[in-house]
Short mmCIF file of C-alpha atoms in Angstrom, two decimals:
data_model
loop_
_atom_site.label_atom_id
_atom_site.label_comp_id
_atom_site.label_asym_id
_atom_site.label_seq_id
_atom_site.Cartn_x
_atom_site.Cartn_y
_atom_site.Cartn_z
CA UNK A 24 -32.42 -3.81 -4.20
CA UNK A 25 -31.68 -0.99 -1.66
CA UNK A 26 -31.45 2.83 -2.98
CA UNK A 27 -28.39 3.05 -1.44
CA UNK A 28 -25.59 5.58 -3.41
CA UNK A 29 -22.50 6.28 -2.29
CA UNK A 30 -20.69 9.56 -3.66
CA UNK A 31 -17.06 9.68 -3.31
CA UNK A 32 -15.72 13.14 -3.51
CA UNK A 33 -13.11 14.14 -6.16
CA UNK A 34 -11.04 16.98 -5.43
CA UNK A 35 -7.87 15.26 -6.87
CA UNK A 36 -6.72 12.92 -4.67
CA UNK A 37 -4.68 10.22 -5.53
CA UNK A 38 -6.08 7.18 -4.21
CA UNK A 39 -9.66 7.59 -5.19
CA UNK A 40 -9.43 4.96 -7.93
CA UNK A 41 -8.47 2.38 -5.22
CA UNK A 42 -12.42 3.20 -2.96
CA UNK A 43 -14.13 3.23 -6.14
CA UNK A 44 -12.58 -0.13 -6.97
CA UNK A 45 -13.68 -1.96 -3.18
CA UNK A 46 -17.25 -0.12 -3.29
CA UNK A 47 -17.51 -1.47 -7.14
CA UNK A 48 -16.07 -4.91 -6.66
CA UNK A 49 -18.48 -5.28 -3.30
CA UNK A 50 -21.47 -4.31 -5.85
CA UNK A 51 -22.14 -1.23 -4.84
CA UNK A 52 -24.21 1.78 -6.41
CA UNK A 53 -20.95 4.70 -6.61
CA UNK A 54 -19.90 7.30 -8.56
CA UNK A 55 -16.58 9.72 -7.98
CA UNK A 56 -17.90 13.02 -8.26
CA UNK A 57 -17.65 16.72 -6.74
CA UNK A 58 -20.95 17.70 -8.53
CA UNK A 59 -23.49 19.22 -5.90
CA UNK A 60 -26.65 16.82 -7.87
CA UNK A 61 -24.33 13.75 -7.07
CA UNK A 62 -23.65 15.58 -3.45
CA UNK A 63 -27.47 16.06 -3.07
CA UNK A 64 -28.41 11.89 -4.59
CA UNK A 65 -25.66 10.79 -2.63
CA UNK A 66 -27.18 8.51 0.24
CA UNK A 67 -23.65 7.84 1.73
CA UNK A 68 -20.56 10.12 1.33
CA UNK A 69 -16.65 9.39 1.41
CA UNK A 70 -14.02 11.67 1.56
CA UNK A 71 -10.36 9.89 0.45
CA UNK A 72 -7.20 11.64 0.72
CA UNK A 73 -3.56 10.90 0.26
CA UNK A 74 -1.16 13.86 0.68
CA UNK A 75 -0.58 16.89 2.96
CA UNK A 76 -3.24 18.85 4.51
CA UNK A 77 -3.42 22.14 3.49
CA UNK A 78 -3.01 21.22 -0.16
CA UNK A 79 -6.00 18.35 0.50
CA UNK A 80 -8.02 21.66 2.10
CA UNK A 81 -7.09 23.72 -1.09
CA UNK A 82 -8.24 21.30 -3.36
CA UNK A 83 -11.31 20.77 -1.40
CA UNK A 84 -12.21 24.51 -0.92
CA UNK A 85 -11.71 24.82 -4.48
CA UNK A 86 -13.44 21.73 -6.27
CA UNK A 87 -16.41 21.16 -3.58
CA UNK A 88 -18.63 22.94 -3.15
CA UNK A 89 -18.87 23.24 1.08
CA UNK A 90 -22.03 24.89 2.03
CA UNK A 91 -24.06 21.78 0.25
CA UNK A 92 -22.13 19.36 1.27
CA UNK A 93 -22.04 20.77 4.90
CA UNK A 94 -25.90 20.77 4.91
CA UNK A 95 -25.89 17.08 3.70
CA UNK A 96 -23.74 15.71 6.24
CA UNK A 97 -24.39 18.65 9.01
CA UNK A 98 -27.56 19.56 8.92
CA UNK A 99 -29.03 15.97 6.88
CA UNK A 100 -26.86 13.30 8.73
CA UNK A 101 -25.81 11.94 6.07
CA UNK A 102 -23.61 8.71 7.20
CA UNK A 103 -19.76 10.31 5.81
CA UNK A 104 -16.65 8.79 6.20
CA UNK A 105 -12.75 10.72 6.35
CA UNK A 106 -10.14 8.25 4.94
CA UNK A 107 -6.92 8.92 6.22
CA UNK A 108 -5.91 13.10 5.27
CA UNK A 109 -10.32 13.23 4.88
CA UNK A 110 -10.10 12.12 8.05
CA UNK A 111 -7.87 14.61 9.28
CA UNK A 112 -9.20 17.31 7.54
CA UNK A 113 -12.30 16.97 9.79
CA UNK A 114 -10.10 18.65 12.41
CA UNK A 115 -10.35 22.74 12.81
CA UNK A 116 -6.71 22.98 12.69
CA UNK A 117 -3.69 20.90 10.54
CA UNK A 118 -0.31 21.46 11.04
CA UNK A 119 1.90 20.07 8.39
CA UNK A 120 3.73 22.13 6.58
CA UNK A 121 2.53 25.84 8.05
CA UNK A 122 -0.78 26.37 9.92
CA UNK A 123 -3.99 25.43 8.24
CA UNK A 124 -8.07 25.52 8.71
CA UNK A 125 -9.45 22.48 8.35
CA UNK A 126 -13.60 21.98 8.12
CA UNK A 127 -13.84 21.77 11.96
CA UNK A 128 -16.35 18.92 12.16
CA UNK A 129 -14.65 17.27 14.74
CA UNK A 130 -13.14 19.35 16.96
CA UNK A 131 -8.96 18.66 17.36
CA UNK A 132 -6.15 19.70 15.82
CA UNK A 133 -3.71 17.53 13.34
CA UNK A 134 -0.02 17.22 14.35
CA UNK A 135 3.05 15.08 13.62
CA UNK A 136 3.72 11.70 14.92
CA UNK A 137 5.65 11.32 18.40
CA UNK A 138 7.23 8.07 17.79
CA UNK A 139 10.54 8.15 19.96
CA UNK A 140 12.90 7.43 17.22
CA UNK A 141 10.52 5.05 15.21
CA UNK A 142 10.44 5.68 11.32
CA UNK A 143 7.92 8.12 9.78
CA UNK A 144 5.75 7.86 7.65
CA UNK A 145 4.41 4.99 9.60
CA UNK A 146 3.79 2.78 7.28
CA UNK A 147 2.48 -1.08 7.68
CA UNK A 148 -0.58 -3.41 9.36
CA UNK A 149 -0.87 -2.56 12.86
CA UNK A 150 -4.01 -3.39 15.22
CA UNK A 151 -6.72 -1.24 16.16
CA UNK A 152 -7.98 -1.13 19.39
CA UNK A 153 -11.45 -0.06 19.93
CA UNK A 154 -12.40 1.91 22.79
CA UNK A 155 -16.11 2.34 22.09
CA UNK A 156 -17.83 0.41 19.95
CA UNK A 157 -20.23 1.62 17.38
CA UNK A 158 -21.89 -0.07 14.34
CA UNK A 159 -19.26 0.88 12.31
CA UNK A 160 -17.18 -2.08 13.85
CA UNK A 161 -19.66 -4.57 13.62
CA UNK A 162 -18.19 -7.95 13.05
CA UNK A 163 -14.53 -6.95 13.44
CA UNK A 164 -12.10 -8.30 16.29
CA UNK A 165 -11.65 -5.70 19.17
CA UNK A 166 -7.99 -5.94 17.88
CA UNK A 167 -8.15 -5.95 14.04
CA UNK A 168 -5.29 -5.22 11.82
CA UNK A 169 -5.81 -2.68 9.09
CA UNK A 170 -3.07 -0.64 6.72
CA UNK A 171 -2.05 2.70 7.61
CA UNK A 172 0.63 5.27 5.77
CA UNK A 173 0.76 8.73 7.38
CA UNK A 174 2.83 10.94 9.43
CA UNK A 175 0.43 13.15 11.33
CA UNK A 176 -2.39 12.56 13.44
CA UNK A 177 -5.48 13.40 14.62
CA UNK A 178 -5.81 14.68 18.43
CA UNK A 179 -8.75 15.06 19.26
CA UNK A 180 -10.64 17.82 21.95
CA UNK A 181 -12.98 15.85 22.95
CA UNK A 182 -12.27 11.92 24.44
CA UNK A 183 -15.94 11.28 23.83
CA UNK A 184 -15.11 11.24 19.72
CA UNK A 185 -12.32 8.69 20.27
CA UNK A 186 -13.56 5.04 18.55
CA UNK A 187 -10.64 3.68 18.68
CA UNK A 188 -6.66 3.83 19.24
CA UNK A 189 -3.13 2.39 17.39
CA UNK A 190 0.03 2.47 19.07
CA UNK A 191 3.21 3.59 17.19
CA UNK A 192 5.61 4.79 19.41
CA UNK A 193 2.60 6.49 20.67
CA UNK A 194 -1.20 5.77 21.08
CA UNK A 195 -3.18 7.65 18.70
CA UNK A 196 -6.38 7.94 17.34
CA UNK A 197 -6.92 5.88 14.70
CA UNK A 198 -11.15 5.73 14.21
CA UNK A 199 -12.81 9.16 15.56
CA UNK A 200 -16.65 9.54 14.58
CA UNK A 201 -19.40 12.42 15.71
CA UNK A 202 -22.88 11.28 15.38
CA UNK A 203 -23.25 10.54 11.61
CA UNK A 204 -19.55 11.41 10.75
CA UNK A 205 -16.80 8.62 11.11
CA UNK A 206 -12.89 9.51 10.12
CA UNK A 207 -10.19 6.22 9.72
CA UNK A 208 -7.01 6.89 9.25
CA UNK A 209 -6.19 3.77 7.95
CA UNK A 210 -6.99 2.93 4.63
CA UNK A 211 -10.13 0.22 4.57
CA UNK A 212 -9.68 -0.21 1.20
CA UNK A 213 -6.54 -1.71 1.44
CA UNK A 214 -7.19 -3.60 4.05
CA UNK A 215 -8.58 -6.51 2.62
CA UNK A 216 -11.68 -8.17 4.20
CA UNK A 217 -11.27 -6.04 7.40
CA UNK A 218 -11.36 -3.26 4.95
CA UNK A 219 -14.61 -4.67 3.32
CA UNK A 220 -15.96 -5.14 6.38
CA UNK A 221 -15.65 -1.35 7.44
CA UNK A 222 -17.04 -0.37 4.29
CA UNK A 223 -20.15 -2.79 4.55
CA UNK A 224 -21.25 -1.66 7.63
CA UNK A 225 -20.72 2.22 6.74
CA UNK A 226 -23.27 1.89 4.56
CA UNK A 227 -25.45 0.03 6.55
CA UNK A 228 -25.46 2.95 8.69
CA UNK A 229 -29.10 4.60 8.19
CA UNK B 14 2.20 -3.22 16.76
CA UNK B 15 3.37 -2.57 13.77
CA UNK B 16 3.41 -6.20 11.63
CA UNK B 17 5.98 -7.76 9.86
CA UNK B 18 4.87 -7.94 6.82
CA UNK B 19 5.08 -10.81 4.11
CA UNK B 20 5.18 -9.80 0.23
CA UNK B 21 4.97 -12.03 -2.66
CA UNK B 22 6.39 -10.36 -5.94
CA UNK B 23 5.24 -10.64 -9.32
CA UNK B 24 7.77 -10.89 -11.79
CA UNK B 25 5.79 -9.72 -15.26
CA UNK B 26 7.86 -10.37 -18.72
CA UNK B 27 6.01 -9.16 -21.98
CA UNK B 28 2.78 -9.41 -19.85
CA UNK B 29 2.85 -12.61 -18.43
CA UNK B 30 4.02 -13.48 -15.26
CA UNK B 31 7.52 -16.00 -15.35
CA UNK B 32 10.03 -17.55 -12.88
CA UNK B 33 12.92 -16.09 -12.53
CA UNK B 34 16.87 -18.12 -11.96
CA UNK B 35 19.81 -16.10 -11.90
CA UNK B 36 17.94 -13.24 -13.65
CA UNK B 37 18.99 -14.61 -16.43
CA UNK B 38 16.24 -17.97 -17.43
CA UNK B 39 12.53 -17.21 -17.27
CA UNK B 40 10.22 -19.54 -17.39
CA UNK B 41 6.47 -18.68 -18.10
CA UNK B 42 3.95 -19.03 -15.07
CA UNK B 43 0.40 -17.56 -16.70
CA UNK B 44 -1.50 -14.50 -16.62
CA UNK B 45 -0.78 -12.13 -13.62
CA UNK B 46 -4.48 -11.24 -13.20
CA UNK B 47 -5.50 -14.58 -12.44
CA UNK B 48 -2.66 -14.79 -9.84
CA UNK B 49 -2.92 -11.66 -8.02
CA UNK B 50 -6.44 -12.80 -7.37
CA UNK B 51 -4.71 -15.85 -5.74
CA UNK B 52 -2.45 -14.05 -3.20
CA UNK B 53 -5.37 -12.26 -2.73
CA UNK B 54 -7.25 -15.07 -1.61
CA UNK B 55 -4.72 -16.23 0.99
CA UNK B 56 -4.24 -12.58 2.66
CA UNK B 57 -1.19 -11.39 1.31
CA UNK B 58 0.26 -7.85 3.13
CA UNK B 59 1.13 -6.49 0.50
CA UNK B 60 2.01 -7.61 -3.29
CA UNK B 61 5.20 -6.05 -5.71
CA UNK B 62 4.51 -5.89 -9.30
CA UNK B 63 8.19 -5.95 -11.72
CA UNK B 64 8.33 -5.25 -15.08
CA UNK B 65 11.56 -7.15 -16.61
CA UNK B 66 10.61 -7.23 -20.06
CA UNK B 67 13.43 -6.21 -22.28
CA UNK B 68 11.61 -4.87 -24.92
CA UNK B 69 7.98 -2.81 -25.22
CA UNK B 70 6.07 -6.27 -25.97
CA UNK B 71 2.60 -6.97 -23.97
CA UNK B 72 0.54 -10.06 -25.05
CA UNK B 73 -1.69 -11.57 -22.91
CA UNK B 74 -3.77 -13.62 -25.01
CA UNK B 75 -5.93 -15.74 -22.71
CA UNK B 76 -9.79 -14.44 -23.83
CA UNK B 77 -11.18 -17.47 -21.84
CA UNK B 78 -10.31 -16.09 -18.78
CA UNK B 79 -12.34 -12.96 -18.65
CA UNK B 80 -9.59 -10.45 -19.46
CA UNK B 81 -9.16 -8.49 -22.74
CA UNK B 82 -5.56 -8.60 -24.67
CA UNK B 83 -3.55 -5.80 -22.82
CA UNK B 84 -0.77 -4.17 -24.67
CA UNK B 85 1.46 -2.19 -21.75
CA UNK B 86 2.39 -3.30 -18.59
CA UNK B 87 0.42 -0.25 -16.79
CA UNK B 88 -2.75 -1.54 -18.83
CA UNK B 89 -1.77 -4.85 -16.66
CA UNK B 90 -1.66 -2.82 -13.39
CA UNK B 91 -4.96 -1.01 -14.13
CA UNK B 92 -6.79 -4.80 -14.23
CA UNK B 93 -4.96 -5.67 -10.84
CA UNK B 94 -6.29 -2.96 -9.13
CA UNK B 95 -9.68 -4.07 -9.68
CA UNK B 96 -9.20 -7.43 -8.40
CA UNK B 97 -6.64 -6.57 -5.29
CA UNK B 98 -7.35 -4.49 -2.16
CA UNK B 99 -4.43 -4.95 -0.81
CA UNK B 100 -1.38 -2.21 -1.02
CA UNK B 101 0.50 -2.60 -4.24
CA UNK B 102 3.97 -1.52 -5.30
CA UNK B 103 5.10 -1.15 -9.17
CA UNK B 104 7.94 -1.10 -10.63
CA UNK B 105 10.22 -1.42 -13.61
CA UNK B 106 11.17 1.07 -16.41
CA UNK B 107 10.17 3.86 -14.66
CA UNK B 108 12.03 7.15 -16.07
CA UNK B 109 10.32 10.14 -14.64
CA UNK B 110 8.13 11.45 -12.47
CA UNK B 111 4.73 10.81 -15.22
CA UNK B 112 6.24 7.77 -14.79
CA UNK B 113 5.47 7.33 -11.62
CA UNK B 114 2.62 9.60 -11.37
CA UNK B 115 0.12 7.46 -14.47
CA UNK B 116 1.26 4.06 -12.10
CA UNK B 117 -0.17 5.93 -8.81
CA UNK B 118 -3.63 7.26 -10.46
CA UNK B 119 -4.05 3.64 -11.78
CA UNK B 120 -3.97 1.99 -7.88
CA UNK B 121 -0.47 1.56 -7.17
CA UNK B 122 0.63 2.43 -3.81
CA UNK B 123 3.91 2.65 -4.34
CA UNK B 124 6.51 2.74 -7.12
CA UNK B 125 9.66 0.87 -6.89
CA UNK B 126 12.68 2.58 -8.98
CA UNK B 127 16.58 0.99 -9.54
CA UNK B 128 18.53 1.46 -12.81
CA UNK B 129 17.06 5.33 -12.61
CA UNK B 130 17.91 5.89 -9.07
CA UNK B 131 21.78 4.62 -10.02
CA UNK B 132 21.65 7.03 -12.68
CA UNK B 133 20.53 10.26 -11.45
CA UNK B 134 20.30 9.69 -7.39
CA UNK B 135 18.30 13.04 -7.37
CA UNK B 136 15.62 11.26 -8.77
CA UNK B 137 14.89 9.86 -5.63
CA UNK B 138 14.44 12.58 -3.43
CA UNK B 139 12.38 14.60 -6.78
CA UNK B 140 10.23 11.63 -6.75
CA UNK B 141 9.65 11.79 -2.58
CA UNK B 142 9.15 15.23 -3.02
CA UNK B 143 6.29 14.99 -5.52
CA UNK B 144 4.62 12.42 -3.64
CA UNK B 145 6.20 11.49 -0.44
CA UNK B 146 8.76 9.17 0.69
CA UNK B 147 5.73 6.35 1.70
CA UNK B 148 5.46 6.02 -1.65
CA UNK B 149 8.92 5.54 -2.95
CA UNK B 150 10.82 2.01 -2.75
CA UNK B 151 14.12 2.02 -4.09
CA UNK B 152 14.98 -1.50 -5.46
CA UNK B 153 18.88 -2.99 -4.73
CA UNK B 154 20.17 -5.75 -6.56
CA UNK B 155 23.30 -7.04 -4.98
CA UNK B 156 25.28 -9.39 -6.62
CA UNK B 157 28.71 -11.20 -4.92
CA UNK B 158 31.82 -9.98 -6.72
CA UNK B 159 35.68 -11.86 -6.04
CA UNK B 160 34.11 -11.70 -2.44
CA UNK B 161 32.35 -7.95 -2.08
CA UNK B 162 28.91 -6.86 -2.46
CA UNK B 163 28.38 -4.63 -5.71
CA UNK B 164 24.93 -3.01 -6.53
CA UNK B 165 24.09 -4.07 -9.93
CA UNK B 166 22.25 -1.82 -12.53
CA UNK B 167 19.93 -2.63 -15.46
CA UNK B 168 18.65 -5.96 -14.36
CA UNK B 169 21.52 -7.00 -13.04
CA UNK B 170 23.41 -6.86 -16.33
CA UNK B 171 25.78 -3.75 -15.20
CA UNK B 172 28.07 -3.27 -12.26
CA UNK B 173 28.38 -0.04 -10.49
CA UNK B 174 30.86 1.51 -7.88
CA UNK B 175 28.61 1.18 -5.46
CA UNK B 176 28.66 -1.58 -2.23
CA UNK B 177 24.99 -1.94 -1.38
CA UNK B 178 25.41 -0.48 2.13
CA UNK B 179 26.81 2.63 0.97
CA UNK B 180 24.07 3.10 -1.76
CA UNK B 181 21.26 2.33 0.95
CA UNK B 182 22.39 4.76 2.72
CA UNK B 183 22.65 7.38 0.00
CA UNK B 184 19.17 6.26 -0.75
CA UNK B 185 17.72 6.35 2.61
CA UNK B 186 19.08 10.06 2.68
CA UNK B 187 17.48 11.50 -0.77
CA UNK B 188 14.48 10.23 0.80
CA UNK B 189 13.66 6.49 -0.06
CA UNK B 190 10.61 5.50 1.55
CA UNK B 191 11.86 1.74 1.66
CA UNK B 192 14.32 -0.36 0.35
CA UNK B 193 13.87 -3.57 -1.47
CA UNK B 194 16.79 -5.81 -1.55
CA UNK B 195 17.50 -9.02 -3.88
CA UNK B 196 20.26 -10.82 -3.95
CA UNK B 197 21.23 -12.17 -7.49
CA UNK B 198 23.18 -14.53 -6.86
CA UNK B 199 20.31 -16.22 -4.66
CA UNK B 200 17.36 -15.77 -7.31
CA UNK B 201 15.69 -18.66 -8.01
CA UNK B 202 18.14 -21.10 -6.25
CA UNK B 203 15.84 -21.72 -3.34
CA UNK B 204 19.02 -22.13 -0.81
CA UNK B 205 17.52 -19.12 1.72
CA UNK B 206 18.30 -15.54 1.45
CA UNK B 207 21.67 -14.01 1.54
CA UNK B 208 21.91 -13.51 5.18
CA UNK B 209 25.36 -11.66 5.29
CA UNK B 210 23.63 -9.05 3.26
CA UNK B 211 20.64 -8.55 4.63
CA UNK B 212 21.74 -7.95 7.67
CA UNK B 213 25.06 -5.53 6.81
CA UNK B 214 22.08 -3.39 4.62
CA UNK B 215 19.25 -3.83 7.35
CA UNK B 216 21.55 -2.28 10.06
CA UNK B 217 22.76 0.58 8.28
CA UNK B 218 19.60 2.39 7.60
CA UNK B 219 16.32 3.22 9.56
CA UNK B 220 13.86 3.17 6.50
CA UNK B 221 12.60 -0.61 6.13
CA UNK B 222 14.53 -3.47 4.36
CA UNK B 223 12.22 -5.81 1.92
CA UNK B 224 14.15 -8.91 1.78
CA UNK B 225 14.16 -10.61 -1.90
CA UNK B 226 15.87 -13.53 -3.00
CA UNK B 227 16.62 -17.00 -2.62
CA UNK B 228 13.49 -18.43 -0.52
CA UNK B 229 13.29 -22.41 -1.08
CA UNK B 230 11.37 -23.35 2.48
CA UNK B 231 9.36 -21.55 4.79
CA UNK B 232 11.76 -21.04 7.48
CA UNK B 233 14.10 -19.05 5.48
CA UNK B 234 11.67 -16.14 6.45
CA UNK B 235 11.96 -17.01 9.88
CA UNK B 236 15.97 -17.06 9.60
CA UNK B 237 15.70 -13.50 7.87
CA UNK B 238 13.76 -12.26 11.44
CA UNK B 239 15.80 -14.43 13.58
CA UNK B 240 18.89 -12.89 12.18
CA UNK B 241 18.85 -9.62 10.36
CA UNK B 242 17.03 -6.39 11.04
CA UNK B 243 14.64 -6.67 7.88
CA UNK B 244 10.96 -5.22 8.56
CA UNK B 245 9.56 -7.08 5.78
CA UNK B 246 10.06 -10.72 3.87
CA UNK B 247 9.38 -11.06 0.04
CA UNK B 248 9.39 -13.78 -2.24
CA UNK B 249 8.65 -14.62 -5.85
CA UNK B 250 9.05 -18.39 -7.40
CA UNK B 251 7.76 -19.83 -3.95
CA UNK B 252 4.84 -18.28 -3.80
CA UNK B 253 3.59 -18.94 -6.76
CA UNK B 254 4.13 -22.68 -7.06
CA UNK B 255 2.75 -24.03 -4.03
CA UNK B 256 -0.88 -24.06 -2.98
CA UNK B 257 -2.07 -21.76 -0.86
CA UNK B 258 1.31 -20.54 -0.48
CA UNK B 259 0.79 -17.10 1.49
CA UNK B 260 -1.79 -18.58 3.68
CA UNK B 261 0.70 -21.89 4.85
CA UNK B 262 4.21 -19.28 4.99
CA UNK B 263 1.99 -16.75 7.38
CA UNK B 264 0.52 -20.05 9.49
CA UNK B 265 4.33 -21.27 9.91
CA UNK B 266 5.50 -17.86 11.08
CA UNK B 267 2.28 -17.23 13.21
CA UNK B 268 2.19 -20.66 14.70
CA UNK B 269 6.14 -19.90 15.54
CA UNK B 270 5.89 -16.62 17.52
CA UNK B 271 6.96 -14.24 14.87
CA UNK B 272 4.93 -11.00 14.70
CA UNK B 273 2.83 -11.28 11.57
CA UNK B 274 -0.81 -10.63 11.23
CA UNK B 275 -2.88 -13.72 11.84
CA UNK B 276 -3.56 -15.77 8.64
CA UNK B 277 -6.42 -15.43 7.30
CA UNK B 278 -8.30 -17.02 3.50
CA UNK B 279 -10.52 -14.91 2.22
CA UNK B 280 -13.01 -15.59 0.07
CA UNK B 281 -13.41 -13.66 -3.10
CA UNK B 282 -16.27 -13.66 -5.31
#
């Protein structure tokens, strides 16, 4: 048996039943916590998010405690991985309703969809291309489908960060990673064994 | 690009999962754990959870297959989530917005309301408001009246005032996140959907159109692409009765061009 433990970070989110539910069903060592001992044991870390971004940096501000975490994954490398708004909040500025700070891990900013007259939220399967491959994608087609709901999106400063792209009206990023830090902005654990997949090879990482 | 997706729906009476005809006979199909695990085996986009039970009765009693007695339909949706990664949608009796919120923080990705939309309309855009439009599908039921489309309420058992385009667009604008439409008329009688109102509904909003209804062959999804505007196809009684049933619909529409993700089984331990 491996000592791997993955912590997935509770600040209130809403779909942080569904990750526990994929990490348990694939047999995996998790708990949902915000506790800095489960920070600290943590061997792999997951931020989820559903909702807007300032209220997802509230709630994170106010039920995490940053300065350990940011020493785990900053300073420790540990392998971490932004679902969909905790991927976006890995950007040093959001811009849904008003102007907010994000952590500023990645450095880009988060802004609405461009989609010339398509529906928002964009909502559905759509195909990932990957630009760069890393060994987060092991295994998966260069053009996978995965499940995405959001509205905003993450652009990024730096082209060297970009892992992959989705087109909706536009191209935009949909995998970004920095060293030890990936963000999706699908969701993988909707996305059935593609999902898996992505989730299986995160923690492989390390 | 954005897929077209294909939906099988669950139709759950007193906790177990039934056929539908008419909306009037159901006939019993089994436990709805077992067959979510099913679609989820064949690679099913997405999968819609109803709740038409009349009254507050859940009895699953089927011990042998792994799954305690469960006595409320959002104890039912709890179970699913652990066996499903796929998005889910839930819906049926849904009054208010703990309603919605206790069927969210249990795994559903979406909540689909009808009778309390037709009721209070401001529901809708309270409920979009709380937690976003992506997350809100308003259900139609349309039903054929001395030739005109009326929008039925309370499982189909009341008319309203309303012809379905006019209410899909009153829904689209409080801030519906989707629209799924049946046809009641076409429930259960496998004869293909109702075209006509498909496509008179899927031109008259931008949101997307979940076609429901009628499916007796595989190619009636095809004729729902080939002909109307509606971003997904949905089905119940087919999908449940035939073998591997998401797996062959998405081969037939794959092997034929249309743009649906590539089928897939999955294996699941």
């Amino acid at each position: 048996m491996n000592s791997k433990k993955i912590c997935i970070l509770d600040y209130g989110s809403g779909n942080v039943r569904s990750v526990f539910n994929i990490l348990f069903a694939l047999g995996k060592d998790v708990i949902v916590s915000n506790r800095p001992e489960d920070i600290l044991a943590g061997s792999h870390i997951i931020l989820p998010g559903v909702g807007a971004f300032g209220t997802s940096m509230e709630k994170i501000k106010k039920t995490i405690h940053l300065d350990i975490l940011e020493n785990e994954i900053i300073r420790n490398k540990k392998p971490f991985l932004g679902i969909c708004v905790g991927m976006q909040v890995l950007a040093d500025r959001g811009f849904e309703f008003g102007e907010h700070v994000g952590l500023g891990w990645i450095h880009g900013e988060v802004k609405k969809m461009s989609t010339g007259g398509l529906p928002l939220p964009h909502i559905g399967w759509n195909n990932v291309s990957i630009a760069k491959q890393t060994p987060l994608l092991n295994g998966l087609s260069v053009d996978q489908d995965f499940y995405f709901v959001h509205s905003y999106v993450f652009k990024e400063e730096n082209n060297e960060n970009v892992i992959a792209k989705t087109e909706y009206g536009e191209q935009f990023n949909s995998i970004i990673s920095k060293d030890n830090i990936f963000g999706v902005q699908f969701h993988p654990e909707k996305s059935q064994k593609a999902g898996k997949l992505l989730l299986e090879n995160f923690l492989s990482l390390r | 690009m954005k897929k077209n997706r294909l939906i099988p729906v669950l139709l759950l009476k007193n906790g177990w999962l039934v056929q539908s005809k008419g909306f009037k006979r159901h006939q019993n199909l089994g436990n709805p754990v077992t067959a979510v695990k099913r679609l989820s085996e064949w690679a099913a986009d997405e999968i819609i959870y109803l709740d038409i039970s009349k009254e507050e009765t859940y009895d699953i009693r089927r011990e042998d297959q792994g799954y305690p007695n469960r006595s409320s339909f959002v104890e039912i949706i709890e179970d699913v989530a652990k066996v499903t990664f796929m998005p889910m949608t839930v819906g049926g009796k849904i009054q208010n917005l703990s309603d919605i919120e206790k069927r969210l923080s249990l795994g559903a990705d979406k909540i689909s309301i009808n009778t309390q939309a037709l009721d209070d309309r401001k529901f809708i855009a309270h409920a979009a408001r709380e937690f976003g439009s992506q997350c809100v599908v308003v259900s139609i039921d349309a039903k054929r009246i001395n030739d005109k489309y009326l929008v039925m309420s309370r499982g189909g058992q009341e008319k309203t005032s309303y012809d379905p385009v006019k209410w899909a667009k009153i829904v689209e604008a409080e801030g519906a996140g989707e629209i799924l439409l049946n046809s009641i008329d076409r429930d259960g009688a496998k004869t293909g959907y109702d075209i006509e109102l498909l496509s008179a509904v899927s031109e008259s909003v931008k949101i997307p159109v979940i076609a429901l209804g009628g499916v007796g062959e595989w190619g009636h999804f095809a004729e729902a692409f080939d002909k109307t505007k509606v971003d997904a196809v949905a089905a119940a009684n087919i999908f449940n009765y035939t073998d591997q049933s998401v797996y062959r619909a998405k081969t037939y529409l794959y092997e034929n061009g249309y743009n649906v993700r590539s089928p897939d089984l999955l294996i699941i331990k």
